[in-house]
Tab-separated table of C-alpha atoms and ligand atoms in Angstrom:
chain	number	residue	atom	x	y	z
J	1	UNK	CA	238.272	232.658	256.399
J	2	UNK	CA	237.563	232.168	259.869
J	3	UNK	CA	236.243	228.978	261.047
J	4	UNK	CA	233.308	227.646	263.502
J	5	UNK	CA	232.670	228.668	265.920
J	6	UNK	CA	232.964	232.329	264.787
J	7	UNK	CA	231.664	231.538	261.533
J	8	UNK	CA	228.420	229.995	261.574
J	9	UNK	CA	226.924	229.843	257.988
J	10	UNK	CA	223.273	229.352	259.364
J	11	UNK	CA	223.231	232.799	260.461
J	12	UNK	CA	222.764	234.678	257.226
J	13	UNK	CA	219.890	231.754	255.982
J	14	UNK	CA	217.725	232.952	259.015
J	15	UNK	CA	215.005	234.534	257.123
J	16	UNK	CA	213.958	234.824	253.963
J	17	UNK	CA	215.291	238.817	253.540
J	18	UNK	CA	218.748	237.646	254.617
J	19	UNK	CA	218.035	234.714	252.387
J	20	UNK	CA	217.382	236.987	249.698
J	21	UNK	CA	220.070	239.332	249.749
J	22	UNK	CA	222.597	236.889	249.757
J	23	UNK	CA	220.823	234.619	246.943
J	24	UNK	CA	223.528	234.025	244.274
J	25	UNK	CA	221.439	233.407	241.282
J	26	UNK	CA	217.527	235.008	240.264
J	27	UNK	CA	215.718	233.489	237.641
J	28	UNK	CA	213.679	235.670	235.744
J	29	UNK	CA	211.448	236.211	232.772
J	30	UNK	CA	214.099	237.878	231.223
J	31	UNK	CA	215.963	234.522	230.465
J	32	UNK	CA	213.193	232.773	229.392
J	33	UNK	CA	212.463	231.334	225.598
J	34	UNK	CA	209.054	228.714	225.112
J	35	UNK	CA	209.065	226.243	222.171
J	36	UNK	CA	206.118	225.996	220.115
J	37	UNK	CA	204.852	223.340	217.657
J	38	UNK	CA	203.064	224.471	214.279
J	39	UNK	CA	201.008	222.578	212.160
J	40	UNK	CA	198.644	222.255	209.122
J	41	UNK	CA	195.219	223.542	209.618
J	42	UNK	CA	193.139	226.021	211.282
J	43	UNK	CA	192.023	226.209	214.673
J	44	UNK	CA	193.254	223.264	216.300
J	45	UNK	CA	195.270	223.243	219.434
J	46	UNK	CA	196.147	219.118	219.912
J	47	UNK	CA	197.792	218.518	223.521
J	48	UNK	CA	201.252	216.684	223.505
J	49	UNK	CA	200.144	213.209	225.424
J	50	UNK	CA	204.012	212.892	226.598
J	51	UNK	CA	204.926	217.098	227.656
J	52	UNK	CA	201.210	217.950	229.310
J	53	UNK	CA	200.267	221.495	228.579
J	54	UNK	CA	202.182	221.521	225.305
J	55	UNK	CA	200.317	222.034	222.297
J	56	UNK	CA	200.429	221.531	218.439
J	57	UNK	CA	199.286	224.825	217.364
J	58	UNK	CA	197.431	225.832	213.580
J	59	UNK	CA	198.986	228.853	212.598
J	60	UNK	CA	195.891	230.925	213.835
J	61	UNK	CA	196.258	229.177	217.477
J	62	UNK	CA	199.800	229.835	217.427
J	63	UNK	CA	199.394	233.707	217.468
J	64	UNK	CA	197.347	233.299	220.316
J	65	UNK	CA	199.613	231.305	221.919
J	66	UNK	CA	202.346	234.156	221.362
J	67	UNK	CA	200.241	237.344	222.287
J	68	UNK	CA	199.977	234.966	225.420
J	69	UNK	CA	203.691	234.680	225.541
J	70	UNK	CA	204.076	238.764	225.071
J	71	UNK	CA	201.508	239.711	227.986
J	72	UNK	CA	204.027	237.571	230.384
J	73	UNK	CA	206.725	239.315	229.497
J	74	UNK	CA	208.328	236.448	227.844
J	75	UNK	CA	211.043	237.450	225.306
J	76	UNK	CA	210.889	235.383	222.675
J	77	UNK	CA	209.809	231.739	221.052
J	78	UNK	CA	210.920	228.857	219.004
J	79	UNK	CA	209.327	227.050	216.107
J	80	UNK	CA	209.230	224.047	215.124
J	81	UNK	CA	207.263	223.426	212.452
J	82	UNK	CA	205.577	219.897	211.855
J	83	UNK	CA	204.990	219.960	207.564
J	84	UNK	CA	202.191	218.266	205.424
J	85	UNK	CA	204.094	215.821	203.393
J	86	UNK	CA	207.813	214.511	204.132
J	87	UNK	CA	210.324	213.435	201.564
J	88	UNK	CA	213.987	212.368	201.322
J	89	UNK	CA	215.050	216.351	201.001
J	90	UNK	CA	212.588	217.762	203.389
J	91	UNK	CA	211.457	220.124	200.918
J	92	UNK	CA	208.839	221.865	203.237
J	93	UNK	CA	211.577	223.159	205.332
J	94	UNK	CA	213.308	225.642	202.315
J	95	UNK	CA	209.523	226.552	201.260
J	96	UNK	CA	208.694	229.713	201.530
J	97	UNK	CA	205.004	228.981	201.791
J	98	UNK	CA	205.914	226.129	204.437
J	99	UNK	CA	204.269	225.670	207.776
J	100	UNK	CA	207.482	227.668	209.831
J	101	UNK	CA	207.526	230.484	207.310
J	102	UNK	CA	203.291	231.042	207.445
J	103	UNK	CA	204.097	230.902	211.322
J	104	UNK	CA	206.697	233.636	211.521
J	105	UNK	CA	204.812	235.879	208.919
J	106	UNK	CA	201.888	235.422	211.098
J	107	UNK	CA	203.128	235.948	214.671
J	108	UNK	CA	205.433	239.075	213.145
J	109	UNK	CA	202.584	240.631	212.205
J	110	UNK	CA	200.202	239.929	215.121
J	111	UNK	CA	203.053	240.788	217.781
J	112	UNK	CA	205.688	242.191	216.546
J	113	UNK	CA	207.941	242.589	219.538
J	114	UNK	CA	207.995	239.168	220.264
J	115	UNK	CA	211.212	237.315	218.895
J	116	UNK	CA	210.811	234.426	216.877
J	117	UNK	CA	213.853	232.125	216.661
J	118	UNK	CA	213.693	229.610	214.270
J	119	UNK	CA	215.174	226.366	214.588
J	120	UNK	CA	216.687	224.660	211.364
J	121	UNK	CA	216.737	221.357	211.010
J	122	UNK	CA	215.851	218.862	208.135
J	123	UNK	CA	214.350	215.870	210.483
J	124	UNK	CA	210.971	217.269	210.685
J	125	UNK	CA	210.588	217.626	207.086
J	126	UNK	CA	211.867	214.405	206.026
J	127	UNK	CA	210.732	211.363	205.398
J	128	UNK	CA	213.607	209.321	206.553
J	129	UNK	CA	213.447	211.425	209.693
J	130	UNK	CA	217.054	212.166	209.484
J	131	UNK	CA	218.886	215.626	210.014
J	132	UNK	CA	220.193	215.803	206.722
J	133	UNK	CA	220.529	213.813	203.059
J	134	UNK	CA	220.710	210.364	203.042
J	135	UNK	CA	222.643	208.976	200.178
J	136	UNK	CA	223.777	205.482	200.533
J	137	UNK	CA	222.690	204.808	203.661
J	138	UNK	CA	224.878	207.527	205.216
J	139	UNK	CA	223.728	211.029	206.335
J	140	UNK	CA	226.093	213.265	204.113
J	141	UNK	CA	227.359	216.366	206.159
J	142	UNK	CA	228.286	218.397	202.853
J	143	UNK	CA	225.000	217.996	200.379
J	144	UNK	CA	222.928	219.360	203.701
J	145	UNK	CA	224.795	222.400	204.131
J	146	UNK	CA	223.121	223.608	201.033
J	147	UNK	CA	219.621	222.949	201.820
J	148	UNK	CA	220.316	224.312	205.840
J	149	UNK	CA	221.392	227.400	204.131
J	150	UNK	CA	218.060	227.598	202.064
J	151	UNK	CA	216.197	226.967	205.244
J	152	UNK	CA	218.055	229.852	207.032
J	153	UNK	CA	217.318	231.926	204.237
J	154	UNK	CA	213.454	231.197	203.809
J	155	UNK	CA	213.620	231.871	207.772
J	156	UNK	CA	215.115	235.415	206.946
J	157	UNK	CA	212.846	236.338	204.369
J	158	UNK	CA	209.524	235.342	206.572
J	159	UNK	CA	210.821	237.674	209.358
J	160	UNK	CA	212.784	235.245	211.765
J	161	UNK	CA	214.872	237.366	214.638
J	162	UNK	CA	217.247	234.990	215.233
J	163	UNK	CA	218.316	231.147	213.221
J	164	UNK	CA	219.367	228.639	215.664
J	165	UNK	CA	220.590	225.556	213.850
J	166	UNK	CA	220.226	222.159	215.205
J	167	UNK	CA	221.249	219.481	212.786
J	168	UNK	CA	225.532	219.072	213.990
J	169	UNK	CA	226.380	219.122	210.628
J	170	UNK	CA	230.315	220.290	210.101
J	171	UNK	CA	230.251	223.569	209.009
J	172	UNK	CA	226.758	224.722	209.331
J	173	UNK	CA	227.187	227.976	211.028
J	174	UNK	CA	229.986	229.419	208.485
J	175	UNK	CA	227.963	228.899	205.409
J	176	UNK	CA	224.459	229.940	206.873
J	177	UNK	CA	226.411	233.486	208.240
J	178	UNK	CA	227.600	233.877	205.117
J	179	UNK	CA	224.555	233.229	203.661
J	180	UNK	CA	222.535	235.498	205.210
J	181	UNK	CA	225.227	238.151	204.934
J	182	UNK	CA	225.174	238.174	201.451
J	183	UNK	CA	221.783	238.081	201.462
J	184	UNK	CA	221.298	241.579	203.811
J	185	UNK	CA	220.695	239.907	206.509
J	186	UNK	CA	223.665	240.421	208.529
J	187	UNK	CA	222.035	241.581	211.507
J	188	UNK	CA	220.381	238.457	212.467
J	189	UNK	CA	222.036	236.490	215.286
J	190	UNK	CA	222.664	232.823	214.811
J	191	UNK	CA	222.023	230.880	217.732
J	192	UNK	CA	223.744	227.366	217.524
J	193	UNK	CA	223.048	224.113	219.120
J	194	UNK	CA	226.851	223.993	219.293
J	195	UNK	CA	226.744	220.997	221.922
J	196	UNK	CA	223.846	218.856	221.281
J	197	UNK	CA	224.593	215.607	222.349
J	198	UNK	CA	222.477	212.049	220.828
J	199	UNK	CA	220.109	212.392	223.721
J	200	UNK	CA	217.317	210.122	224.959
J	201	UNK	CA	215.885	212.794	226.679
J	202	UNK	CA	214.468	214.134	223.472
J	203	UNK	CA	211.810	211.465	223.258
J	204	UNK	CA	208.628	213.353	223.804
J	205	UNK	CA	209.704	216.263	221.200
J	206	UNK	CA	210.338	213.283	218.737
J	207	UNK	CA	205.952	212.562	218.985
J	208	UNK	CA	205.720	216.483	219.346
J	209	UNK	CA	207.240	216.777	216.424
J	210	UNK	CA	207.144	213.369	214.436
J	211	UNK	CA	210.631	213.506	213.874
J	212	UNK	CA	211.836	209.983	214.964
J	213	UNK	CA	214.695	208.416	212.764
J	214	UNK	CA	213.035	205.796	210.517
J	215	UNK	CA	216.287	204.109	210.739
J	216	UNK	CA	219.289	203.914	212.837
J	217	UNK	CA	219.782	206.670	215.001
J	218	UNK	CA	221.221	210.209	215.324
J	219	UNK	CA	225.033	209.178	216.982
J	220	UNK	CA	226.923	209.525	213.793
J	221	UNK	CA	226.173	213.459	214.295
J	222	UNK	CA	224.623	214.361	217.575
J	223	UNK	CA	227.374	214.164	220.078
J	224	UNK	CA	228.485	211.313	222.333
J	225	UNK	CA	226.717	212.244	225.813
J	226	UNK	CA	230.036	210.969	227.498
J	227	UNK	CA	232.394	214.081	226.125
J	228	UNK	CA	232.889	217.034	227.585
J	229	UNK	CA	236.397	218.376	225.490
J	230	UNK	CA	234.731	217.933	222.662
J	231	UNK	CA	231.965	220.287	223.695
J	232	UNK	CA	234.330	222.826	223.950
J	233	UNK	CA	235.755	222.146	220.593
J	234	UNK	CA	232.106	221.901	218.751
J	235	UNK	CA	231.894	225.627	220.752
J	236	UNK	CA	235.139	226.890	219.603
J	237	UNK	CA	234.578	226.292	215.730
J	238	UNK	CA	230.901	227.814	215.758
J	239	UNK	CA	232.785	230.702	217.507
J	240	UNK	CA	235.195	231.094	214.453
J	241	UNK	CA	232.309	230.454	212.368
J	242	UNK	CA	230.006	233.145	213.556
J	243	UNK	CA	228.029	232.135	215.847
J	244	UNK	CA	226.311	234.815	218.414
J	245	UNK	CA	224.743	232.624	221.051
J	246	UNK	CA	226.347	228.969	222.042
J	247	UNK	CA	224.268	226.417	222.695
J	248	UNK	CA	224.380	223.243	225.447
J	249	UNK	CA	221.332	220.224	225.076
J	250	UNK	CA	220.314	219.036	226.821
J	251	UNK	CA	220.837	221.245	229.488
J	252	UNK	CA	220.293	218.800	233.100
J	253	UNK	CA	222.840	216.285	232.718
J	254	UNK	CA	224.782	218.776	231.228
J	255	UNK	CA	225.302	221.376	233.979
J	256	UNK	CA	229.453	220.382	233.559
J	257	UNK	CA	229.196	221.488	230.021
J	258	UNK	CA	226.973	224.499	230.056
J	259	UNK	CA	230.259	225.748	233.178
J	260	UNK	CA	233.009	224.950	231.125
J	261	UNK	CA	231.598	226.692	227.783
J	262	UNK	CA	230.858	229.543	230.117
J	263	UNK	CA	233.913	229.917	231.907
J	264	UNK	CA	236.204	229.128	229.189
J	265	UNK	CA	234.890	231.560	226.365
J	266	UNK	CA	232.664	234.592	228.433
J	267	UNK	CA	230.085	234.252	225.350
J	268	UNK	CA	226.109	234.087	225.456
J	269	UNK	CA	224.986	230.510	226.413
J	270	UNK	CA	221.818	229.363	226.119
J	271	UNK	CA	220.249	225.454	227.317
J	272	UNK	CA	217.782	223.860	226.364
J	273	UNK	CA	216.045	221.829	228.972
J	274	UNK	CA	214.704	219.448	226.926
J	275	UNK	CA	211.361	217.832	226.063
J	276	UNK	CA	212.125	214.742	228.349
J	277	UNK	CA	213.298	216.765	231.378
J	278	UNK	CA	209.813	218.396	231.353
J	279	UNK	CA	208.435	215.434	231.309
J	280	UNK	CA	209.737	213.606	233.857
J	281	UNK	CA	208.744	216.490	236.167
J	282	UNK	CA	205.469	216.561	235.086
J	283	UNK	CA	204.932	212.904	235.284
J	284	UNK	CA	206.511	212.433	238.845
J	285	UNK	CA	204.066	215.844	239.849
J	286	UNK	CA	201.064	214.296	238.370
J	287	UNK	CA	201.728	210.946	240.524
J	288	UNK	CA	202.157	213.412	243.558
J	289	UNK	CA	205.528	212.445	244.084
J	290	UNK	CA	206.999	215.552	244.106
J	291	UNK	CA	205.945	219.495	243.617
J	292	UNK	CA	206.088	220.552	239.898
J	293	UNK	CA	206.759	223.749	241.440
J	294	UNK	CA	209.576	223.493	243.552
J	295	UNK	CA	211.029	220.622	241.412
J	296	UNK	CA	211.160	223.129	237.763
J	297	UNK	CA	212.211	226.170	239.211
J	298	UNK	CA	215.188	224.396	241.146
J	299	UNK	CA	216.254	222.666	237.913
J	300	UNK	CA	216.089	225.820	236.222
J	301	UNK	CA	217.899	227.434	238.781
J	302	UNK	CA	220.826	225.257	238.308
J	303	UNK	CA	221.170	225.879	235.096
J	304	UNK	CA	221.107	229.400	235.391
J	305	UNK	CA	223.834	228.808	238.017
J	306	UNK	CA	225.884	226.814	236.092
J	307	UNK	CA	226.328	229.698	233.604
J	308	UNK	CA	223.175	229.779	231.375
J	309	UNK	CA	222.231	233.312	230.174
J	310	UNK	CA	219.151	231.617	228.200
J	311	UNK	CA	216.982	229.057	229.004
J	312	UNK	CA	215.128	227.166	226.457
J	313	UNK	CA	212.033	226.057	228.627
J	314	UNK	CA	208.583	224.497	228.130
J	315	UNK	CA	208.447	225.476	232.047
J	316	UNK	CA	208.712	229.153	230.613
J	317	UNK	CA	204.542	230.413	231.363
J	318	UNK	CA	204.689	228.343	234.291
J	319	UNK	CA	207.900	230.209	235.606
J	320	UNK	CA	206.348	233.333	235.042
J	321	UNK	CA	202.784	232.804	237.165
J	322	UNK	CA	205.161	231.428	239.838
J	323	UNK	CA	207.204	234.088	240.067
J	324	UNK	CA	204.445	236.423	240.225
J	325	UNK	CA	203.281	234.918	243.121
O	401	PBG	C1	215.738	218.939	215.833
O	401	PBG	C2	215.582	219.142	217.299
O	401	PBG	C3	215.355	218.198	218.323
O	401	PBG	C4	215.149	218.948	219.491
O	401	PBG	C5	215.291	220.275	219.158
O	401	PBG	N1	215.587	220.369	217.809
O	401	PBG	C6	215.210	216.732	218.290
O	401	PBG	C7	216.294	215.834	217.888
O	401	PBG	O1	217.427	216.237	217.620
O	401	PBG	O2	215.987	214.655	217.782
O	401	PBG	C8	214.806	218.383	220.856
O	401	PBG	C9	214.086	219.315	221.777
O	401	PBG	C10	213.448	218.667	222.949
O	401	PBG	O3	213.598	217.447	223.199
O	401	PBG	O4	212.742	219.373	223.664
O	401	PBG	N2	216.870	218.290	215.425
């Protein structure tokens, strides 16, 4: 490549159409998924003090909330489903007259099109607010397979387009495939949090979803924030095991991970930029320190760049009025 002074980089950012026909990477609606909270109860719509403009939705709410989501254009959503009682098993979770299950039924039937990913996990649903059974002390990897697979299953049967587990237990992905093969449901894509690292950033979806370990914390499963190898390993086996999409969370201080998985395997990668990344940009916006605007969609940018095909995003209706502009 030549060198300055005959190559002068400046000249193609001149304007915005020589901007734009150069631009590298275009966010759009079409890589866009919005989490949504369900609860107990009808007609209540209870703001999330710590992700502003984030709701806890009654099932009724919620289908408003997703014929919202299908006028933008948005593809899809994912529940997570807050239940009435917790116990050691999370029982709620496998119902099949649980809060996530009522919420699928509902929003398959009120819009259709719209996909509804469902994300599997026991730490909503249990008391102990751990991602799977507790038996002395210890969260067992091998007794929660079982009741993940039940989950996936109830998911199924309420209508659920695609499962995305997100408890890091060993094994997870093979057994719910299989699972839901056997079960006719072979067509439904799993998406799996592949790389979820023991993240503080999750803090606000912990109150948005009362999920916060009772005891201890989530490090003896969730993955140690300073690997990168082992990323690629957790990525590799849900590969083998079936998995359709691959998953990197959170998705900011992960921008290294969410390349490598792409470059090294070409598959579908989806991040999740997480409850605490949205708020930390809404926070520093609502001081006036910086534009919410300008601030989201360059994050999200980046992590389109660094190889995301999805983006998990509570920026997602946001994204779309801005673009529109
Ligand atoms: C459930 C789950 C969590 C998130 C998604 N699924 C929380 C956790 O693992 O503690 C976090 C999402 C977010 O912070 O936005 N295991």
């Amino acid at each position: 490549m030549s060198t300055f002074p005959v190559y002068r980089p400046r000249r193609l950012r001149a304007n915005e159409n020589l901007r734009r026909l150069i631009r590298e990477t275009t966010l759009s609606v079409n890589d866009l998924i919005y989490p949504m909270f369900v609860v107990h109860g009808h007609n209540t719509a209870t703001e999330i003090s710590a992700m502003p403009g984030c709701y806890q939705y009654s099932v009724d709410t919620l289908v408003l909330a997703a014929k919202e989501l299908a006028a933008l254009g948005i593809p899809g959503t994912i529940l997570f489903g807050i239940p009435e009682a917790k116990d050691p098993v999370g029982s709620e979770a496998y119902a099949d007259d649980g809060i996530i299950q009522q919420a699928v039924r509902a929003i398959k039937d009120a819009v259709p099109d719209l996909l509804v990913m469902t994300d599997v996990c026991l730490c909503e649903y249990t008391d102990h607010g751990h991602c799977g059974v507790i038996e002395a002390g210890e969260v067992r990897n091998d007794p929660t397979l079982e009741l993940l697979v039940k989950e996936s299953l109830s998911h199924a049967r309420a209508g659920a387009d695609v499962i995305a587990p997100s408890d890091m237990m060993d094994g997870r992905v093979g057994v719910i495939r299989e699972a839901l093969d056997e079960n006719g449901y072979e067509n439904i894509p799993i998406m799996a949090y592949s790389a979820k690292y023991a993240s503080a950033f999750y803090g606000p979806f912990r109150e948005a979803a009362e999920s916060t370990p009772q005891f201890g914390d989530r490090r003896s499963y969730q993955m140690d924030p300073a690997n990168a190898e082992e990323a690629l390993r957790e990525v590799a086996l849900d590969i083998q095991e079936g998995a359709d999409v691959l998953m990197v969370k959170p998705a900011l201080s992960y921008l290294d991970v969410i390349h490598r998985v792409k470059t090294e395997f070409q598959v579908p990668v989806a991040a999740y930029n997480v409850s605490g990344e949205y708020a930390m940009v809404k926070a520093a916006a609502q001081n006036g320190w910086i534009d919410e605007e300008r601030v989201a969609l360059e994050v999200l940018n980046s992590i389109k760049r660094a190889g995301a095909d999805i983006i998990l995003t509570y920026f997602a209706k946001s994204v779309v009025e801005w673009l529109q502009d």
